[in-house]
């Protein structure tokens, strides 16, 4: 396997990538990246790429499933889609 990166080194790489992408480095953190990763992974929970909450827990390294469950928030669009799937034909 490759060489380990210490947290400060990873932080520096992340800030450089943001800068190179034209994004303001002061507006984003590695925590934002981690949260976005988890949220998008759960939102793409369709078909062969389906990821369950336990798998996400392992990927994030959480000891408690309760900690991982914060990523299962439901937004307004998800609620609308859920309701639309219940429409009955008359």
mmCIF file with all atom_site columns, C-alpha atoms in Angstrom, residues 9-69:
data_model
loop_
_atom_site.group_PDB
_atom_site.id
_atom_site.type_symbol
_atom_site.label_atom_id
_atom_site.label_alt_id
_atom_site.label_comp_id
_atom_site.label_asym_id
_atom_site.label_entity_id
_atom_site.label_seq_id
_atom_site.pdbx_PDB_ins_code
_atom_site.Cartn_x
_atom_site.Cartn_y
_atom_site.Cartn_z
_atom_site.occupancy
_atom_site.B_iso_or_equiv
_atom_site.pdbx_formal_charge
_atom_site.auth_seq_id
_atom_site.auth_comp_id
_atom_site.auth_asym_id
_atom_site.auth_atom_id
_atom_site.pdbx_PDB_model_num
ATOM 1  C CA . UNK A 1 9  ? -0.891  16.993 5.021  1.00 0.00 ? 9  UNK A CA 1
ATOM 2  C CA . UNK A 1 10 ? -4.345  15.903 3.888  1.00 0.00 ? 10 UNK A CA 1
ATOM 3  C CA . UNK A 1 11 ? -5.765  19.267 4.945  1.00 0.00 ? 11 UNK A CA 1
ATOM 4  C CA . UNK A 1 12 ? -3.105  21.076 2.908  1.00 0.00 ? 12 UNK A CA 1
ATOM 5  C CA . UNK A 1 13 ? -3.765  18.917 -0.177 1.00 0.00 ? 13 UNK A CA 1
ATOM 6  C CA . UNK A 1 14 ? -7.514  19.540 0.162  1.00 0.00 ? 14 UNK A CA 1
ATOM 7  C CA . UNK A 1 15 ? -7.023  23.317 0.369  1.00 0.00 ? 15 UNK A CA 1
ATOM 8  C CA . UNK A 1 16 ? -4.722  23.277 -2.688 1.00 0.00 ? 16 UNK A CA 1
ATOM 9  C CA . UNK A 1 17 ? -7.287  21.286 -4.704 1.00 0.00 ? 17 UNK A CA 1
ATOM 10 C CA . UNK A 1 18 ? -9.983  23.806 -3.765 1.00 0.00 ? 18 UNK A CA 1
ATOM 11 C CA . UNK A 1 19 ? -7.726  26.700 -4.752 1.00 0.00 ? 19 UNK A CA 1
ATOM 12 C CA . UNK A 1 20 ? -6.863  25.053 -8.097 1.00 0.00 ? 20 UNK A CA 1
ATOM 13 C CA . UNK A 1 21 ? -10.574 24.490 -8.767 1.00 0.00 ? 21 UNK A CA 1
ATOM 14 C CA . UNK A 1 22 ? -11.260 28.184 -8.189 1.00 0.00 ? 22 UNK A CA 1
ATOM 15 C CA . UNK A 1 23 ? -13.179 27.556 -4.962 1.00 0.00 ? 23 UNK A CA 1
ATOM 16 C CA . UNK A 1 24 ? -12.574 29.591 -1.806 1.00 0.00 ? 24 UNK A CA 1
ATOM 17 C CA . UNK A 1 25 ? -10.523 27.315 0.499  1.00 0.00 ? 25 UNK A CA 1
ATOM 18 C CA . UNK A 1 26 ? -11.737 29.125 3.621  1.00 0.00 ? 26 UNK A CA 1
ATOM 19 C CA . UNK A 1 27 ? -15.349 28.085 2.872  1.00 0.00 ? 27 UNK A CA 1
ATOM 20 C CA . UNK A 1 28 ? -14.804 24.308 2.866  1.00 0.00 ? 28 UNK A CA 1
ATOM 21 C CA . UNK A 1 29 ? -13.389 21.786 5.308  1.00 0.00 ? 29 UNK A CA 1
ATOM 22 C CA . UNK A 1 30 ? -12.599 18.101 5.235  1.00 0.00 ? 30 UNK A CA 1
ATOM 23 C CA . UNK A 1 31 ? -15.677 17.662 7.419  1.00 0.00 ? 31 UNK A CA 1
ATOM 24 C CA . UNK A 1 32 ? -17.789 19.210 4.628  1.00 0.00 ? 32 UNK A CA 1
ATOM 25 C CA . UNK A 1 33 ? -16.234 16.738 2.188  1.00 0.00 ? 33 UNK A CA 1
ATOM 26 C CA . UNK A 1 34 ? -16.918 13.804 4.516  1.00 0.00 ? 34 UNK A CA 1
ATOM 27 C CA . UNK A 1 35 ? -20.527 14.880 5.075  1.00 0.00 ? 35 UNK A CA 1
ATOM 28 C CA . UNK A 1 36 ? -21.105 15.381 1.344  1.00 0.00 ? 36 UNK A CA 1
ATOM 29 C CA . UNK A 1 37 ? -19.599 11.959 0.596  1.00 0.00 ? 37 UNK A CA 1
ATOM 30 C CA . UNK A 1 38 ? -21.936 10.256 3.072  1.00 0.00 ? 38 UNK A CA 1
ATOM 31 C CA . UNK A 1 39 ? -25.027 12.170 1.967  1.00 0.00 ? 39 UNK A CA 1
ATOM 32 C CA . UNK A 1 40 ? -24.447 11.560 -1.746 1.00 0.00 ? 40 UNK A CA 1
ATOM 33 C CA . UNK A 1 41 ? -23.693 7.903  -1.155 1.00 0.00 ? 41 UNK A CA 1
ATOM 34 C CA . UNK A 1 42 ? -27.012 7.431  0.621  1.00 0.00 ? 42 UNK A CA 1
ATOM 35 C CA . UNK A 1 43 ? -28.936 9.515  -1.930 1.00 0.00 ? 43 UNK A CA 1
ATOM 36 C CA . UNK A 1 44 ? -27.632 7.368  -4.781 1.00 0.00 ? 44 UNK A CA 1
ATOM 37 C CA . UNK A 1 45 ? -29.138 4.405  -2.979 1.00 0.00 ? 45 UNK A CA 1
ATOM 38 C CA . UNK A 1 46 ? -30.624 2.947  -6.170 1.00 0.00 ? 46 UNK A CA 1
ATOM 39 C CA . UNK A 1 47 ? -29.843 -0.141 -8.212 1.00 0.00 ? 47 UNK A CA 1
ATOM 40 C CA . UNK A 1 48 ? -26.463 -1.852 -8.047 1.00 0.00 ? 48 UNK A CA 1
ATOM 41 C CA . UNK A 1 49 ? -24.846 1.076  -6.213 1.00 0.00 ? 49 UNK A CA 1
ATOM 42 C CA . UNK A 1 50 ? -27.160 0.609  -3.207 1.00 0.00 ? 50 UNK A CA 1
ATOM 43 C CA . UNK A 1 51 ? -25.373 1.356  0.063  1.00 0.00 ? 51 UNK A CA 1
ATOM 44 C CA . UNK A 1 52 ? -27.021 0.572  3.375  1.00 0.00 ? 52 UNK A CA 1
ATOM 45 C CA . UNK A 1 53 ? -26.533 2.485  6.603  1.00 0.00 ? 53 UNK A CA 1
ATOM 46 C CA . UNK A 1 54 ? -24.320 -0.237 8.130  1.00 0.00 ? 54 UNK A CA 1
ATOM 47 C CA . UNK A 1 55 ? -21.933 -0.107 5.173  1.00 0.00 ? 55 UNK A CA 1
ATOM 48 C CA . UNK A 1 56 ? -21.801 3.672  5.465  1.00 0.00 ? 56 UNK A CA 1
ATOM 49 C CA . UNK A 1 57 ? -21.093 3.302  9.187  1.00 0.00 ? 57 UNK A CA 1
ATOM 50 C CA . UNK A 1 58 ? -18.083 1.126  8.363  1.00 0.00 ? 58 UNK A CA 1
ATOM 51 C CA . UNK A 1 59 ? -16.841 3.495  5.653  1.00 0.00 ? 59 UNK A CA 1
ATOM 52 C CA . UNK A 1 60 ? -17.015 6.471  8.013  1.00 0.00 ? 60 UNK A CA 1
ATOM 53 C CA . UNK A 1 61 ? -15.505 4.562  10.929 1.00 0.00 ? 61 UNK A CA 1
ATOM 54 C CA . UNK A 1 62 ? -18.351 5.337  13.306 1.00 0.00 ? 62 UNK A CA 1
ATOM 55 C CA . UNK A 1 63 ? -18.684 3.137  16.369 1.00 0.00 ? 63 UNK A CA 1
ATOM 56 C CA . UNK A 1 64 ? -22.342 3.993  16.837 1.00 0.00 ? 64 UNK A CA 1
ATOM 57 C CA . UNK A 1 65 ? -25.051 3.592  14.201 1.00 0.00 ? 65 UNK A CA 1
ATOM 58 C CA . UNK A 1 66 ? -26.768 6.586  15.840 1.00 0.00 ? 66 UNK A CA 1
ATOM 59 C CA . UNK A 1 67 ? -23.852 8.784  14.728 1.00 0.00 ? 67 UNK A CA 1
ATOM 60 C CA . UNK A 1 68 ? -24.192 7.570  11.134 1.00 0.00 ? 68 UNK A CA 1
ATOM 61 C CA . UNK A 1 69 ? -27.960 8.098  11.168 1.00 0.00 ? 69 UNK A CA 1
#
